[in-house]
C-alpha cells in the first residue's frame, strides 16, 4: 500500500497528538566489511558476575586465542564455582530439586552456533553447547539427549546440587502453600535467587566476535522449563559484521522479543551499543503482558543486556537504574554502571 506524503504527515500529527513521539532513528547503514587483520580494540563485556571471567577471556584473546574459547573459559569460572547459585555446579534446582542447565554460544567468524537445554549432571553446559556446535550438524540438544551426547563427548557426570542449594530449595518448598499457583508469583519475582546467569561477549583486535550465555535458569522452575539463555537470538547473538549481545534476567520476557538478535540488528542499523540496548528494552516493555506490569505501567521484573560492537564500543543496560556490568579492555577488568530506562 502506498502512502502519500500528505497521509504520512497527517498520521504523524495524529500520533503526536496522542502523545506518541518516536525517537529519531538514524538511517539504516550496513557497516562496511572490515579488511582481514583489522586492528580494532579487543574488549570483553559480561554480566557483573563475570568480573573474574572478563579478565581471563581478555588475557586469552591477547594471547591469540579464539574469542569463543576465550569467553567460554571466562564463564567456566562461574560454572565451576559452587558458591555461584545461578550457574553450573551449585546452581539452584528446579521444583523437584534437580539442577537443569541451559547454555548457548555463537562464533562470529564461522557463523556457527550451539546450544543445550535442560542438561543434567554436567557442570559446564557452555562447553557442551560448543561441542554441539563443533561436532554435530545441529544447533540445539535438550534433556536426556543432550546428556547422552555430553557423556559420549567425554564430559564427566557429577552431582550438581550443593548442600547450600539443597537447603535453599528445601526452604522454598517449606513455604509453598496449597493455594499457590504457577502464575501467581508477584512476590516470587522479587525473592532472591529467582534469576541469575552469566553472559559474556568478546571482540578481538581483528574484529572477530563471539558470545556465550550459561545458566541454571529460573530457580525452582517447572522441570523442563527452558529460559532464554540457550535460545540463539534471545540469550545471546553475534554477527561478525556487527557485534554481539546477550542477556540475563527474566528469560520469558527476553524470548518473546528475540532481544539479543534485536539489539544486534539495531547496531547493524547504525545505533551505538548503548542506544541499541535501550531501544531493545523499550521493545521488552512494549511486549510485557499486563499481569507483569506495575500500576505505573512499568515491568515488575528486571532484564539486563550487554553488547559489544565490532569496533570495540560496548554497553550494558537494564530496565531499572543501579545495574552494573563487567568489562575488560586495555584499562583492565572493572564494573561499570549500566544505562537504564527507569529510575529504581
Ligand atoms: N535468563 C535466565 C533464565 O530465564 C535467568 C536469569 O538470567 O536470571 O533462565
Short mmCIF file of C-alpha atoms and ligand atoms in Angstrom, two decimals:
data_model
loop_
_atom_site.label_atom_id
_atom_site.label_comp_id
_atom_site.label_asym_id
_atom_site.label_seq_id
_atom_site.Cartn_x
_atom_site.Cartn_y
_atom_site.Cartn_z
CA UNK A 1 0.00 0.00 0.00
CA UNK A 2 1.47 3.35 -0.93
CA UNK A 3 1.19 6.25 1.49
CA UNK A 4 1.17 9.78 0.14
CA UNK A 5 3.28 12.42 1.80
CA UNK A 6 0.12 14.18 2.93
CA UNK A 7 -1.26 10.95 4.54
CA UNK A 8 2.05 10.45 6.26
CA UNK A 9 2.17 13.99 7.67
CA UNK A 10 -1.45 13.72 8.86
CA UNK A 11 -0.80 10.36 10.56
CA UNK A 12 2.34 11.67 12.23
CA UNK A 13 0.32 14.65 13.54
CA UNK A 14 -2.35 12.28 14.91
CA UNK A 15 0.24 10.13 16.64
CA UNK A 16 1.92 13.19 18.11
CA UNK A 17 -1.46 14.45 19.37
CA UNK A 18 -1.93 11.05 21.07
CA UNK A 19 1.34 11.58 22.89
CA UNK A 20 3.42 9.20 20.80
CA UNK A 21 6.72 10.81 19.97
CA UNK A 22 9.02 8.35 18.22
CA UNK A 23 12.69 8.71 18.93
CA UNK A 24 14.75 9.90 15.99
CA UNK A 25 16.13 6.90 14.20
CA UNK A 26 19.37 7.10 12.22
CA UNK A 27 19.16 5.94 8.61
CA UNK A 28 19.93 2.24 8.15
CA UNK A 29 23.53 1.79 7.15
CA UNK A 30 25.24 -1.56 6.85
CA UNK A 31 28.71 -1.31 8.37
CA UNK A 32 31.45 -1.64 5.81
CA UNK A 33 33.09 -5.08 5.90
CA UNK A 34 36.43 -4.82 7.68
CA UNK A 35 39.56 -5.91 5.89
CA UNK A 36 41.31 -9.03 7.16
CA UNK A 37 43.54 -8.22 10.13
CA UNK A 38 41.50 -5.11 11.07
CA UNK A 39 43.28 -3.62 14.09
CA UNK A 40 40.43 -2.75 16.36
CA UNK A 41 40.35 -2.91 20.09
CA UNK A 42 39.90 -6.20 21.98
CA UNK A 43 37.09 -5.87 24.52
CA UNK A 44 35.17 -8.34 26.67
CA UNK A 45 31.84 -7.49 28.34
CA UNK A 46 29.76 -9.63 30.67
CA UNK A 47 27.14 -9.61 33.37
CA UNK A 48 28.52 -8.34 36.69
CA UNK A 49 29.20 -11.87 37.96
CA UNK A 50 31.70 -12.17 35.08
CA UNK A 51 34.21 -9.77 36.64
CA UNK A 52 36.81 -12.51 37.13
CA UNK A 53 35.91 -14.08 33.81
CA UNK A 54 36.34 -10.99 31.62
CA UNK A 55 39.98 -10.72 32.70
CA UNK A 56 40.60 -14.38 31.86
CA UNK A 57 38.89 -14.02 28.48
CA UNK A 58 40.75 -10.79 27.68
CA UNK A 59 44.14 -12.28 28.55
CA UNK A 60 43.42 -15.27 26.35
CA UNK A 61 42.39 -13.03 23.45
CA UNK A 62 45.63 -11.04 23.81
CA UNK A 63 47.47 -14.37 23.75
CA UNK A 64 45.86 -15.06 20.38
CA UNK A 65 43.15 -17.50 21.47
CA UNK A 66 39.89 -17.78 19.59
CA UNK A 67 37.30 -15.35 21.06
CA UNK A 68 34.71 -18.08 21.69
CA UNK A 69 37.20 -20.31 23.51
CA UNK A 70 38.21 -17.22 25.49
CA UNK A 71 34.71 -16.26 26.65
CA UNK A 72 33.84 -19.88 27.43
CA UNK A 73 36.96 -20.06 29.63
CA UNK A 74 35.64 -16.88 31.26
CA UNK A 75 32.19 -18.29 32.07
CA UNK A 76 33.65 -21.65 33.15
CA UNK A 77 34.88 -19.87 36.30
CA UNK A 78 31.27 -19.24 37.42
CA UNK A 79 30.03 -22.61 36.17
CA UNK A 80 32.59 -24.41 38.32
CA UNK A 81 32.19 -22.14 41.34
CA UNK A 82 29.91 -23.96 43.82
CA UNK A 83 29.13 -20.63 45.51
CA UNK A 84 27.55 -19.11 42.39
CA UNK A 85 23.99 -20.39 42.68
CA UNK A 86 22.91 -19.11 39.27
CA UNK A 87 25.02 -21.31 37.01
CA UNK A 88 26.59 -24.76 36.70
CA UNK A 89 27.77 -26.53 39.85
CA UNK A 90 25.73 -25.23 42.81
CA UNK A 91 23.03 -23.69 40.60
CA UNK A 92 19.59 -23.59 42.20
CA UNK A 93 17.50 -26.60 41.18
CA UNK A 94 14.06 -26.97 39.62
CA UNK A 95 10.96 -27.56 41.75
CA UNK A 96 11.89 -31.23 42.15
CA UNK A 97 15.37 -30.44 43.41
CA UNK A 98 17.15 -31.29 40.15
CA UNK A 99 19.70 -28.86 38.68
CA UNK A 100 18.89 -28.37 34.98
CA UNK A 101 21.28 -26.19 32.99
CA UNK A 102 20.90 -24.16 29.78
CA UNK A 103 23.61 -22.60 27.59
CA UNK A 104 24.25 -21.34 24.09
CA UNK A 105 27.17 -19.87 22.19
CA UNK A 106 27.92 -18.30 18.83
CA UNK A 107 31.11 -17.90 16.86
CA UNK A 108 31.19 -14.89 14.54
CA UNK A 109 34.00 -15.86 12.15
CA UNK A 110 32.47 -19.24 11.25
CA UNK A 111 28.82 -18.14 11.65
CA UNK A 112 28.13 -21.18 13.83
CA UNK A 113 26.08 -21.70 16.97
CA UNK A 114 25.49 -24.42 19.55
CA UNK A 115 23.12 -24.85 22.47
CA UNK A 116 21.96 -27.25 25.17
CA UNK A 117 18.93 -27.04 27.42
CA UNK A 118 17.67 -28.91 30.48
CA UNK A 119 21.06 -30.58 30.74
CA UNK A 120 21.58 -32.51 33.98
CA UNK A 121 24.75 -33.64 35.73
CA UNK A 122 27.37 -31.73 33.68
CA UNK A 123 28.79 -28.58 35.28
CA UNK A 124 29.87 -26.81 32.10
CA UNK A 125 26.93 -26.57 29.68
CA UNK A 126 28.78 -23.82 27.78
CA UNK A 127 31.39 -26.38 26.71
CA UNK A 128 28.69 -28.90 25.80
CA UNK A 129 26.98 -26.19 23.70
CA UNK A 130 30.30 -25.62 21.93
CA UNK A 131 30.68 -29.36 21.37
CA UNK A 132 27.22 -29.39 19.72
CA UNK A 133 28.48 -26.57 17.52
CA UNK A 134 31.82 -28.21 16.74
CA UNK A 135 30.87 -31.85 16.31
CA UNK A 136 27.26 -32.07 15.11
CA UNK A 137 25.11 -30.86 12.27
CA UNK A 138 22.63 -29.48 14.81
CA UNK A 139 22.37 -26.30 16.83
CA UNK A 140 20.49 -27.41 19.93
CA UNK A 141 20.19 -30.58 22.04
CA UNK A 142 17.90 -30.85 25.07
CA UNK A 143 17.27 -33.05 28.09
CA UNK A 144 18.40 -36.68 28.11
CA UNK A 145 19.64 -36.41 24.51
CA UNK A 146 21.93 -33.54 25.49
CA UNK A 147 23.18 -35.55 28.49
CA UNK A 148 23.86 -38.62 26.40
CA UNK A 149 25.75 -36.53 23.85
CA UNK A 150 27.81 -34.86 26.59
CA UNK A 151 28.78 -38.21 28.12
CA UNK A 152 29.71 -39.55 24.69
CA UNK A 153 31.93 -36.50 24.22
CA UNK A 154 33.73 -37.35 27.46
CA UNK A 155 32.15 -34.85 29.84
CA UNK A 156 32.13 -36.19 33.39
CA UNK A 157 28.85 -36.52 35.26
CA UNK A 158 28.60 -35.22 38.79
CA UNK A 159 26.01 -34.24 41.38
CA UNK A 160 25.46 -30.50 40.82
CA UNK A 161 23.21 -29.92 43.83
CA UNK A 162 25.38 -28.46 46.58
CA UNK A 163 24.25 -28.63 50.20
CA UNK A 164 23.63 -24.86 50.22
CA UNK A 165 21.38 -25.02 47.16
CA UNK A 166 19.60 -28.07 48.57
CA UNK A 167 18.90 -26.15 51.79
CA UNK A 168 17.58 -23.14 49.83
CA UNK A 169 15.36 -25.45 47.77
CA UNK A 170 14.03 -27.09 50.95
CA UNK A 171 13.25 -23.64 52.42
CA UNK A 172 11.43 -22.70 49.22
CA UNK A 173 9.43 -25.94 49.37
CA UNK A 174 8.54 -25.36 53.00
CA UNK A 175 6.97 -22.00 52.26
CA UNK A 176 4.76 -23.32 49.46
CA UNK A 177 1.13 -23.40 50.41
CA UNK A 178 -1.76 -25.32 48.85
CA UNK A 179 -3.16 -22.18 47.22
CA UNK A 180 -0.02 -21.38 45.30
CA UNK A 181 -0.40 -21.28 41.56
CA UNK A 182 2.28 -21.03 38.93
CA UNK A 183 1.10 -17.71 37.53
CA UNK A 184 0.59 -16.28 40.97
CA UNK A 185 4.12 -15.23 41.69
CA UNK A 186 4.25 -11.49 42.18
CA UNK A 187 6.37 -11.89 45.28
CA UNK A 188 8.50 -14.59 43.74
CA UNK A 189 9.61 -12.10 41.12
CA UNK A 190 11.37 -10.30 43.94
CA UNK A 191 12.69 -13.15 46.06
CA UNK A 192 16.40 -13.68 45.94
CA UNK A 193 17.69 -16.27 43.54
CA UNK A 194 14.79 -16.46 41.15
CA UNK A 195 17.23 -15.44 38.45
CA UNK A 196 20.92 -15.39 37.65
CA UNK A 197 23.05 -16.23 34.66
CA UNK A 198 26.34 -15.28 33.08
CA UNK A 199 26.62 -13.81 29.59
CA UNK A 200 29.96 -12.88 28.04
CA UNK A 201 30.77 -11.31 24.66
CA UNK A 202 34.14 -10.50 23.11
CA UNK A 203 35.70 -8.85 20.11
CA UNK A 204 39.34 -9.30 19.08
CA UNK A 205 41.72 -6.79 17.50
CA UNK A 206 40.92 -8.42 14.17
CA UNK A 207 37.24 -7.65 14.74
CA UNK A 208 36.16 -11.24 15.34
CA UNK A 209 33.21 -11.59 17.66
CA UNK A 210 31.87 -14.35 19.93
CA UNK A 211 29.24 -14.73 22.64
CA UNK A 212 28.13 -17.25 25.26
CA UNK A 213 25.42 -17.45 27.91
CA UNK A 214 25.07 -20.12 30.59
CA UNK A 215 22.63 -20.55 33.47
CA UNK A 216 20.78 -22.80 35.87
CA UNK A 217 17.72 -20.79 34.85
CA UNK A 218 14.87 -19.59 36.95
CA UNK A 219 15.16 -21.14 40.41
CA UNK A 220 12.55 -23.78 41.29
CA UNK A 221 11.23 -23.80 37.71
CA UNK A 222 8.87 -26.47 36.42
CA UNK A 223 11.07 -29.39 35.29
CA UNK A 224 11.80 -28.94 31.62
CA UNK A 225 11.34 -25.16 31.66
CA UNK A 226 13.82 -23.64 29.23
CA UNK A 227 14.77 -20.00 29.57
CA UNK A 228 16.25 -17.54 27.12
CA UNK A 229 19.90 -18.46 27.70
CA UNK A 230 20.03 -21.45 25.32
CA UNK A 231 17.91 -19.73 22.67
CA UNK A 232 20.10 -18.29 19.93
CA UNK A 233 18.88 -14.74 19.34
CA UNK A 234 17.49 -14.40 22.88
CA UNK A 235 20.16 -15.40 25.44
CA UNK A 236 22.92 -14.28 23.11
CA UNK A 237 23.58 -13.48 19.49
CA UNK A 238 26.57 -12.48 17.43
CA UNK A 239 27.20 -11.41 13.86
CA UNK A 240 30.79 -10.91 12.80
CA UNK A 241 29.88 -7.91 10.64
CA UNK A 242 28.25 -6.06 13.52
CA UNK A 243 28.92 -7.23 17.09
CA UNK A 244 27.30 -9.31 19.82
CA UNK A 245 24.71 -9.01 22.54
CA UNK A 246 23.46 -11.15 25.41
CA UNK A 247 21.15 -11.07 28.34
CA UNK A 248 20.44 -12.01 31.95
CA UNK A 249 17.21 -11.65 33.88
CA UNK A 250 13.66 -12.78 33.25
CA UNK A 251 14.08 -15.12 30.28
CA UNK A 252 10.39 -15.29 29.45
CA UNK A 253 10.43 -11.55 28.63
CA UNK A 254 13.52 -11.94 26.51
CA UNK A 255 12.35 -14.92 24.45
CA UNK A 256 9.26 -13.04 23.28
CA UNK A 257 11.33 -10.19 21.91
CA UNK A 258 14.27 -12.16 20.45
CA UNK A 259 16.08 -9.39 22.22
CA UNK A 260 19.77 -10.20 21.65
CA UNK A 261 19.09 -10.56 17.94
CA UNK A 262 17.15 -7.31 18.04
CA UNK A 263 20.00 -5.49 19.78
CA UNK A 264 22.47 -6.66 17.14
CA UNK A 265 20.04 -5.60 14.42
CA UNK A 266 19.75 -2.13 15.96
CA UNK A 267 23.55 -1.89 15.93
CA UNK A 268 23.53 -3.01 12.29
CA UNK A 269 21.18 -0.10 11.57
CA UNK A 270 23.77 2.27 12.97
CA UNK A 271 22.85 2.64 16.65
CA UNK A 272 25.66 2.72 19.22
CA UNK A 273 25.58 -0.28 21.61
CA UNK A 274 24.03 1.80 24.42
CA UNK A 275 21.22 3.12 22.24
CA UNK A 276 20.66 -0.31 20.70
CA UNK A 277 20.20 -1.81 24.17
CA UNK A 278 17.88 0.95 25.37
CA UNK A 279 15.81 0.60 22.22
CA UNK A 280 15.67 -3.17 22.86
CA UNK A 281 14.49 -2.59 26.44
CA UNK A 282 11.73 -0.34 25.11
CA UNK A 283 10.56 -3.25 22.98
CA UNK A 284 10.60 -5.53 26.02
CA UNK A 285 8.37 -3.07 27.89
CA UNK A 286 6.03 -2.79 24.91
CA UNK A 287 5.73 -6.59 24.79
CA UNK A 288 5.08 -7.07 28.52
CA UNK A 289 1.72 -8.62 29.35
CA UNK A 290 -0.47 -6.59 31.72
CA UNK A 291 -0.22 -9.07 34.66
CA UNK A 292 3.50 -8.29 34.81
CA UNK A 293 3.10 -4.50 34.77
CA UNK A 294 3.06 -2.32 37.86
CA UNK A 295 0.32 0.28 38.24
CA UNK A 296 2.65 2.84 36.64
CA UNK A 297 2.89 0.67 33.52
CA UNK A 298 6.48 -0.44 34.15
CA UNK A 299 7.52 -4.10 34.36
CA UNK A 300 7.65 -5.87 37.73
CA UNK A 301 10.81 -7.70 36.67
CA UNK A 302 14.25 -6.63 35.52
CA UNK A 303 16.18 -7.61 32.47
CA UNK A 304 19.80 -6.79 31.67
CA UNK A 305 21.59 -6.60 28.32
CA UNK A 306 25.26 -6.42 27.37
CA UNK A 307 26.65 -5.59 23.93
CA UNK A 308 29.86 -5.03 22.03
CA UNK A 309 30.25 -3.57 18.57
CA UNK A 310 32.86 -4.84 16.15
CA UNK A 311 34.83 -1.60 16.59
CA UNK A 312 35.17 -2.13 20.36
CA UNK A 313 32.35 0.11 21.62
CA UNK A 314 30.36 -1.60 24.36
CA UNK A 315 27.48 -1.07 26.77
CA UNK A 316 25.32 -2.63 29.45
CA UNK A 317 21.72 -1.60 30.02
CA UNK A 318 18.98 -2.57 32.45
CA UNK A 319 15.32 -1.70 32.85
CA UNK A 320 15.92 -0.16 36.28
CA UNK A 321 18.77 2.07 37.46
CA UNK A 322 21.53 0.62 39.61
CA UNK A 323 22.68 -2.24 37.40
CA UNK A 324 26.33 -2.86 36.73
CA UNK A 325 28.21 -4.96 34.22
CA UNK A 326 31.78 -6.26 33.84
CA UNK A 327 34.16 -5.09 31.16
CA UNK A 328 37.81 -5.69 30.36
CA UNK A 329 39.91 -3.80 27.83
CA UNK A 330 43.31 -2.09 27.87
CA UNK A 331 42.24 -0.35 31.12
CA UNK A 332 41.78 -3.66 32.93
CA UNK A 333 38.78 -5.51 34.37
CA UNK A 334 36.15 -3.43 36.16
CA UNK A 335 32.47 -2.99 36.83
CA UNK A 336 30.70 -0.12 35.09
CA UNK A 337 27.28 1.36 35.62
CA UNK A 338 24.68 0.16 33.15
CA UNK A 339 22.42 2.54 31.23
CA UNK A 340 18.76 2.24 32.23
CA UNK A 341 15.25 3.09 31.14
CA UNK A 342 13.67 3.81 34.53
CA UNK A 343 14.84 5.05 37.95
CA UNK A 344 14.64 2.36 40.62
N1 LIG B 1 17.73 -15.58 31.98
C1 LIG B 1 17.73 -16.71 32.85
C2 LIG B 1 16.53 -17.55 32.56
O1 LIG B 1 15.45 -17.01 32.41
C3 LIG B 1 17.73 -16.39 34.28
C4 LIG B 1 18.49 -15.17 34.67
O2 LIG B 1 19.30 -14.66 33.96
O3 LIG B 1 18.30 -14.66 35.75
O4 LIG B 1 16.65 -18.74 32.56
#
